Short mmCIF file of C-alpha atoms in Angstrom, two decimals:
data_model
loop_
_atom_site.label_atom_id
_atom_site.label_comp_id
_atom_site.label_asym_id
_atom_site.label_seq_id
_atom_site.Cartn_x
_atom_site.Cartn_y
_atom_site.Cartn_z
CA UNK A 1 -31.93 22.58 -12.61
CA UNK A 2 -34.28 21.21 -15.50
CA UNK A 3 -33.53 23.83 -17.69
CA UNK A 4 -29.55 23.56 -17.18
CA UNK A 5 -30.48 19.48 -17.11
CA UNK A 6 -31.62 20.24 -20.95
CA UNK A 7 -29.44 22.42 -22.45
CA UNK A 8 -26.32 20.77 -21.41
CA UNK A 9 -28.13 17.20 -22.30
CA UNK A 10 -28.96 18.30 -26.31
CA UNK A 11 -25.44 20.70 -26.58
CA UNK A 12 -24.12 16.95 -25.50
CA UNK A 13 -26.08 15.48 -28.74
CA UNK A 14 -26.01 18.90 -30.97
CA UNK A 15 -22.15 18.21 -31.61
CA UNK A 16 -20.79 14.67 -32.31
CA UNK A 17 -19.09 13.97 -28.56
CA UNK A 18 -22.17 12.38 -26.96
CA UNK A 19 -22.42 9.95 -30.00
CA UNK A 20 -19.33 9.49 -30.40
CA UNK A 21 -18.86 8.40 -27.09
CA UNK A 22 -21.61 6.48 -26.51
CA UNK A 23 -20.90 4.64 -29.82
CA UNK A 24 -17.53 3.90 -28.27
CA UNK A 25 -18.85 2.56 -25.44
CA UNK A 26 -21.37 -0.06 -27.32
CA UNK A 27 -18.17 -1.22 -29.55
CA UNK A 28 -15.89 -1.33 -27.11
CA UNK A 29 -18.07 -3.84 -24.52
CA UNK A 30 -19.55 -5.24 -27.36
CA UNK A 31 -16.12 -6.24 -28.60
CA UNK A 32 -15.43 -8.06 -25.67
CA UNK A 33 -18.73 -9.59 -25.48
CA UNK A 34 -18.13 -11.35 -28.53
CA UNK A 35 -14.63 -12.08 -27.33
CA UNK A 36 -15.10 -13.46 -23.74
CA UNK A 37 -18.82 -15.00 -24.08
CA UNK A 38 -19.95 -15.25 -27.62
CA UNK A 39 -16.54 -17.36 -28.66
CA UNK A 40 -14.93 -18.48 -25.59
CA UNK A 41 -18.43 -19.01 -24.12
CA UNK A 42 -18.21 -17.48 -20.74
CA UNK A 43 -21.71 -16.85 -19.24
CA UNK A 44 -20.62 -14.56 -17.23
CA UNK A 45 -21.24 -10.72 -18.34
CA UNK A 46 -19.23 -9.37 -15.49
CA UNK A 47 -16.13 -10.31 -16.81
CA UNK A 48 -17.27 -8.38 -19.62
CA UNK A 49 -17.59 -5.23 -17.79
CA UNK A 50 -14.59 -5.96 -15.90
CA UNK A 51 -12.28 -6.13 -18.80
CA UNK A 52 -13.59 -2.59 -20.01
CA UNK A 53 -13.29 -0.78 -17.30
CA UNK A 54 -10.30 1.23 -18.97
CA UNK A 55 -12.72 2.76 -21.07
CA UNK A 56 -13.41 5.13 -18.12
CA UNK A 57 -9.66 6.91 -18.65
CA UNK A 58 -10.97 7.85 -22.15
CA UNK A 59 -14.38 8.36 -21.84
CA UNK A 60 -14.86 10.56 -18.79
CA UNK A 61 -12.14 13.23 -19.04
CA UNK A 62 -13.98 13.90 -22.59
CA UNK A 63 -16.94 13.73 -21.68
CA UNK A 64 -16.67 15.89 -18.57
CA UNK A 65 -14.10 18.61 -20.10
CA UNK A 66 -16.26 20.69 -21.64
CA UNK A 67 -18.72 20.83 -18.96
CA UNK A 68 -17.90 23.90 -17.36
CA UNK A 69 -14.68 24.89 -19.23
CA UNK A 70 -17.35 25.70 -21.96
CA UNK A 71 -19.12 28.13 -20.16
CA UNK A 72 -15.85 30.10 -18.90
CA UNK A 73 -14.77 30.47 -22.48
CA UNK A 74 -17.78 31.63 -23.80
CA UNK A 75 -18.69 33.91 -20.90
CA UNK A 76 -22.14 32.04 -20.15
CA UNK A 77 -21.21 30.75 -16.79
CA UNK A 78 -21.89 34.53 -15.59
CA UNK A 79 -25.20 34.52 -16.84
CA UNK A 80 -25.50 31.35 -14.45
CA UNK A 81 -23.58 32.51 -11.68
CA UNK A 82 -25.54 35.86 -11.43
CA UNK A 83 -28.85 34.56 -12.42
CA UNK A 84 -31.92 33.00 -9.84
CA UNK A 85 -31.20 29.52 -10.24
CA UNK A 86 -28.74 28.03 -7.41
CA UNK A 87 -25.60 26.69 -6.80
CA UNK A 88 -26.73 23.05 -6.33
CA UNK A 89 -29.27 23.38 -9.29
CA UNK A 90 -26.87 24.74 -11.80
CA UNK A 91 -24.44 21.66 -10.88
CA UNK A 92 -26.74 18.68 -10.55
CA UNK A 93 -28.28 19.95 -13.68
CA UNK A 94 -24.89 20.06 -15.56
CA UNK A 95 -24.20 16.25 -13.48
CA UNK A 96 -27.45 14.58 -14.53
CA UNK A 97 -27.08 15.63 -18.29
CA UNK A 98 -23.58 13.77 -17.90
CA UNK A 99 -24.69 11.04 -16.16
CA UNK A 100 -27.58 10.92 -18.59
CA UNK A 101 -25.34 10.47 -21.66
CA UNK A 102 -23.29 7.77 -19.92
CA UNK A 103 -26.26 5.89 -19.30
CA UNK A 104 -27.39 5.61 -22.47
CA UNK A 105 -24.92 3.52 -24.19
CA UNK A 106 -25.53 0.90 -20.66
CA UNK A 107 -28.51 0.71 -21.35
CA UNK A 108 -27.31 -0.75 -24.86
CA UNK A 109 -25.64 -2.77 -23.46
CA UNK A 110 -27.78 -4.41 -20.92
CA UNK A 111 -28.70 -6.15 -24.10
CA UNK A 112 -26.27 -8.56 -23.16
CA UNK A 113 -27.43 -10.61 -21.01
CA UNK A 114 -30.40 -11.12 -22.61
CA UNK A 115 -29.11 -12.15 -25.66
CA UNK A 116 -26.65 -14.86 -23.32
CA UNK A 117 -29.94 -16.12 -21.75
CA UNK A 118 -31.45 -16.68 -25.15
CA UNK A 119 -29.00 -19.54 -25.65
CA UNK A 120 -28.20 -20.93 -22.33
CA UNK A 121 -28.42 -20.58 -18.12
CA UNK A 122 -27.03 -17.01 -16.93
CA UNK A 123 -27.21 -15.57 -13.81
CA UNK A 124 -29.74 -12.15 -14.67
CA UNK A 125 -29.30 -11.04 -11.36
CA UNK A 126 -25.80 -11.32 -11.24
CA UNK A 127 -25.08 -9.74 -14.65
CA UNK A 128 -27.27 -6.93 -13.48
CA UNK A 129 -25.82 -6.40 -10.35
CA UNK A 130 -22.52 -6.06 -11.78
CA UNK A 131 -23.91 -3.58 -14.56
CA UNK A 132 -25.77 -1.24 -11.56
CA UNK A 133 -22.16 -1.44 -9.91
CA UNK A 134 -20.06 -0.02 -13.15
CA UNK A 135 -22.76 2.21 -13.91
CA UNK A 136 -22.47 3.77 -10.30
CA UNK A 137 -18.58 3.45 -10.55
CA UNK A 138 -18.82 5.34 -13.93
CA UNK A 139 -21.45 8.24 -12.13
CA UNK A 140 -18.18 8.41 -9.41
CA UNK A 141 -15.43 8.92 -11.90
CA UNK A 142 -18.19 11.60 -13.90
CA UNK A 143 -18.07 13.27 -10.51
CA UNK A 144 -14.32 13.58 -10.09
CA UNK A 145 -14.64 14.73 -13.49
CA UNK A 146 -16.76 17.68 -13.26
CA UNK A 147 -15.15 18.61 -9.93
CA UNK A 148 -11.54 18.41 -12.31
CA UNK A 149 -13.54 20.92 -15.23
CA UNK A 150 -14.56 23.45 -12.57
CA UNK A 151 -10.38 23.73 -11.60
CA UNK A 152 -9.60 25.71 -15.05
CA UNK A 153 -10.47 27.30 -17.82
CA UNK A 154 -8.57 25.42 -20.15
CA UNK A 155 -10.41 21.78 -21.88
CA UNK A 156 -6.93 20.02 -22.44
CA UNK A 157 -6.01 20.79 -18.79
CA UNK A 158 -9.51 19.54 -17.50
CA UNK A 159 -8.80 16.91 -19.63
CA UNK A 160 -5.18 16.15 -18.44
CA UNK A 161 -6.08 16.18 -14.55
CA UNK A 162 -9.22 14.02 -14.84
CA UNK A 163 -7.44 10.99 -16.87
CA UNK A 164 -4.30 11.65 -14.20
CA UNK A 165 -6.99 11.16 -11.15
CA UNK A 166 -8.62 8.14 -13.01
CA UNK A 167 -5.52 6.86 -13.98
CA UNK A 168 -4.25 7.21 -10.32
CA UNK A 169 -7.28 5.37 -9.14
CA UNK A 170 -7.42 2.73 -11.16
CA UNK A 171 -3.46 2.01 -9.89
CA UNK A 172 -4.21 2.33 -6.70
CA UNK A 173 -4.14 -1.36 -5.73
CA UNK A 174 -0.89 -1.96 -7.48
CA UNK A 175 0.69 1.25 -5.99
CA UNK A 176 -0.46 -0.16 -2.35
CA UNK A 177 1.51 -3.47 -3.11
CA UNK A 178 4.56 -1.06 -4.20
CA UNK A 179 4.56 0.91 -0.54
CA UNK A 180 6.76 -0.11 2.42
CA UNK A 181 3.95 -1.05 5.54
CA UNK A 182 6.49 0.21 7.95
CA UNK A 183 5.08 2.85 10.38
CA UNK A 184 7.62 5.25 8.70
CA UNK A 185 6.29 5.13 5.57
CA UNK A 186 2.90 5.24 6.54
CA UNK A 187 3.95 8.41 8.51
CA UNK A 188 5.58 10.53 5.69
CA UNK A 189 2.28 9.15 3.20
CA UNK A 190 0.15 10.66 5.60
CA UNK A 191 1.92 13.95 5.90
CA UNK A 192 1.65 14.27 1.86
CA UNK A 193 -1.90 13.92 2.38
CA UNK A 194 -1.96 16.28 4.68
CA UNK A 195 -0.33 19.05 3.10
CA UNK A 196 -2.45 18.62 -0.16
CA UNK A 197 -5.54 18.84 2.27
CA UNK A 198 -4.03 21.89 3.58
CA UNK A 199 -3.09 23.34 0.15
CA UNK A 200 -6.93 22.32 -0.86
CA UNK A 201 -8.22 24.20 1.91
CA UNK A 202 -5.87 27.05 1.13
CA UNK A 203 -7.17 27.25 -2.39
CA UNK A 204 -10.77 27.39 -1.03
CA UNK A 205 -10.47 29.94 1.43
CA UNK A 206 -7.44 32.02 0.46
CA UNK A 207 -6.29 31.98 3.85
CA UNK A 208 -3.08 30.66 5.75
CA UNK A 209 -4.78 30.34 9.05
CA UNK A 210 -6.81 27.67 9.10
CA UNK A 211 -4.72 25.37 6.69
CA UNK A 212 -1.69 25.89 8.81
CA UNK A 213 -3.57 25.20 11.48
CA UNK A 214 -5.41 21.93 10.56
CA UNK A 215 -1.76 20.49 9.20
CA UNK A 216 -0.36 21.72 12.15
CA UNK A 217 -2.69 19.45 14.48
CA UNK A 218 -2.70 16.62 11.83
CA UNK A 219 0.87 16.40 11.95
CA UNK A 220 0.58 16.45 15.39
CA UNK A 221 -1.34 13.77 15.73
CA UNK A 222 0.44 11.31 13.39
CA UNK A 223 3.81 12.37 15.08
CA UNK A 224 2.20 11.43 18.85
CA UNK A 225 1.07 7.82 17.41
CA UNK A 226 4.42 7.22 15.48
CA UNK A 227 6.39 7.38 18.65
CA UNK A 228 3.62 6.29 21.06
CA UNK A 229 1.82 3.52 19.06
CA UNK A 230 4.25 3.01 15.82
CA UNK A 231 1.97 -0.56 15.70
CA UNK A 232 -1.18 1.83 14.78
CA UNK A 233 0.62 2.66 11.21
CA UNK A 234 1.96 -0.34 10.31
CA UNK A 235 0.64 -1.41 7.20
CA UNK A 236 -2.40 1.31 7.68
CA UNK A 237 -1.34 3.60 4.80
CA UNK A 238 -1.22 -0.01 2.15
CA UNK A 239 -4.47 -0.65 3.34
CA UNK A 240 -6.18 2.57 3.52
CA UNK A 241 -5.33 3.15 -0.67
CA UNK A 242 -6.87 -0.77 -0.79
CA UNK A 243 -10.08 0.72 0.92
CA UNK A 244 -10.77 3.73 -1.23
CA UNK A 245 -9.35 2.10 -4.60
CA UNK A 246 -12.51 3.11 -6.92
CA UNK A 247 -12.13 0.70 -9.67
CA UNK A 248 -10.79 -2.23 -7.24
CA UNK A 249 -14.33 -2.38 -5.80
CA UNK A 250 -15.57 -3.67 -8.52
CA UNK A 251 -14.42 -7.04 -8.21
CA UNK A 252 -16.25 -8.03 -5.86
CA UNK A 253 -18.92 -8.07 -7.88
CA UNK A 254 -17.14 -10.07 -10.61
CA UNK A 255 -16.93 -12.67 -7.88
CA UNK A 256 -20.35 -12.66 -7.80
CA UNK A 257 -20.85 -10.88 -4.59
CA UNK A 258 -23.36 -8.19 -3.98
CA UNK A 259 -21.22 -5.42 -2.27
CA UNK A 260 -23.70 -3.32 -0.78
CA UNK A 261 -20.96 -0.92 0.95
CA UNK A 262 -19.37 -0.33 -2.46
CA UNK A 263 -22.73 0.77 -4.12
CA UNK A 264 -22.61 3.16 -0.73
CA UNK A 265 -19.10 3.94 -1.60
CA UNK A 266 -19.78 4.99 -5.00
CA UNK A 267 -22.98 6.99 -4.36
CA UNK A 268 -20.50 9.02 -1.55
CA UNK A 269 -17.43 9.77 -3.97
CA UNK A 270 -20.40 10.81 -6.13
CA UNK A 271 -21.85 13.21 -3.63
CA UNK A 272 -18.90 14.81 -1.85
CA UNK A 273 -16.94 15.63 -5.44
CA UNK A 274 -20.09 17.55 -6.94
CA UNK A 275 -20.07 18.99 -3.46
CA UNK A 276 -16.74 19.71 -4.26
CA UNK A 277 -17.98 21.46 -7.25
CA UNK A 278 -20.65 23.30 -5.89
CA UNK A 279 -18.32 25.37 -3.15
CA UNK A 280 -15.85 26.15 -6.40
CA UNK A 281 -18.75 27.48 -7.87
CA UNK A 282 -20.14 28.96 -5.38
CA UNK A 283 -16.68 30.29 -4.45
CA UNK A 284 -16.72 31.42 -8.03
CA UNK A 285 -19.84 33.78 -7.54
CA UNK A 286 -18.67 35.58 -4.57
CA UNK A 287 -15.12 36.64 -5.94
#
C-alpha cells in the first residue's frame, strides 16, 4: 500500500493537476472568506465552507479520473493486478494519495479561523468542526469517485459519471421536495432502485440468477406492503433521499450542531464505495 500510497501521491504533484487543484481550492474559499467574513463581517467560517461546497462537482471528478483510468491506458494496472501486493492495498493506497492531495489545500485553509480570531470572538471549535465535517464529506465524494474511475477506461467518461453522481447528490434535497409522497410513487421509486441494484449485481457477477432473484423478492416485498400497509410508503421514498442526501448533511453543522451520525455517515459512504472498488478490481484480476 505505501509504495502505491507514493507513487500515485508525487505522479499527483509531477504534473500540474494536484496544484492546480489545490490552488483552486485556496482561491476559491479564500474568495468567499473575504466575501462573507472579511467585508460583511460574519464570524462564522462555516458559512464559508458552506457556500463552496460546489467546488466538489469540479474538483473531484478531476481529481479522481485519472486514478485508475491511467493505469488501464498505460497497461500498468496488470503489473498491479498480477503482482504480490493486494486488492485492498493497491486501492487504499491509490485512496489515501487522493485523499492526501485534498487535504492539503484544508489545511490552508484552516488558516481561517485563526486569522478571524486575531481580530475578534469566533467559535474555534465550531469552525473546526464544520471543517472536519467537509473534509470527511469531500473523502466521501473522493470515494464515489474512484469507485466511478474503476467503471471505464476512458478519463472523460470517469469524469462525466462522477460530476453526474455528485451533481445528483448535491440535488437530492430539492429532487425529494419535487416527488409525489403518495404510496404509489414511493412504490415505482423503489422498483427503479431495485432494478439498478439488480443490474449492479448483474454487472458484478455476470449472472441472471441471483439478480432476478433478489428483484424478484424485492418487488415482492414492496408489492405485499403497497396493498397491505400503503401507510408504510407514504412519504418514505421523500424522506429516505432526505436521509442519504451527502451534501445536505452538512448543514447541520452550519447550524452549529455537532452531527456525530453524519461524521458516521460519511466515514460509511467512504468505506462501502472503495469497497465497491476493491470487488471491481478484484473482479478485474480474475477475468
Amino acid at each position: 500500500m505505501n509504495a502505491v500510497y507514493k507513487k500515485d501521491l508525487k505522479s499527483a504533484f509531477t504534473g500540474m493537476i494536484g496544484w492546480v487543484l489545490c490552488a483552486f481550492v485556496v482561491v476559491v474559499v479564500g474568495l468567499y472568506f473575504t466575501a462573507i467574513c472579511l467585508q460583511s463581517g460574519y464570524a462564522d467560517f462555516s458559512l464559508v465552507l458552506y457556500n463552496t461546497t460546489f467546488i466538489f462537482l469540479v474538483v473531484v471528478p478531476l481529481l479522481t479520473m485519472r486514478s485508475i483510468v491511467e493505469e488501464r491506458r498505460q497497461k500498468t494496472d496488470q503489473l498491479l493486478l498480477t503482482s504480490r501486493a493486494s486488492i485492498a492495498g493497491i486501492v487504499w493506497g491509490k485512496y489515501l494519495a487522493l485523499v492526501t492531495v485534498y487535504a492539503i489545500p484544508l489545511a490552508i485553509v484552516g488558516i481561517c479561523p485563526l486569522v478571524m480570531r486575531a481580530y475578534g470572538s469566533v467559535s474555534l471549535a465550531r469552525s473546526y468542526a464544520a471543517l472536519l465535517a467537509f473534509f470527511l464529506m469531500g473523502a466521501a465524494a473522493i470515494a464515489i469517485g474512484l469507485f466511478m474511475s474503476s467503471l471505464t477506461e476512458n478519463q472523460i467518461i470517469a469524469a462525466v459519471c462522477t460530476f453526474g453522481s455528485l451533481l445528483f447528490l448535491y440535488l437530492m434535497p430539492s429532487i425529494a421536495g419535487l416527488i409525489s409522497g403518495s404510496a404509489a410513487a414511493s412504490l415505482a421509486a423503489f422498483t427503479v432502485l431495485a432494478a439498478l441494484l439488480a443490474l449492479f449485481l448483474h454487472w458484478m457477477t455476470k449472472s441472471l440468477v441471483l439478480p432476478s432473484a433478489v428483484f424478484c423478492v424485492l418487488e415482492g416485498g414492496l408489492a405485499a406492503v403497497y396493498f397491505l400497509k400503503p401507510a408504510w410508503l407514504e412519504g418514505l421514498f421523500p424522506k429516505l433521499l432526505n436521509s442519504l442526501a451527502l451534501f445536505g448533511r452538512f448543514d447541520n453543522f452550519v447550524n452549529g450542531l455537532f452531527d456525530i451520525s453524519s461524521l458516521v455517515y460519511f466515514v460509511s459512504v467512504a468505506l462501502l464505495f472503495v469497497f465497491f472498488t476493491c470487488q471491481g478490481f478484484e473482479k478485474r484480476r480474475w477475468s
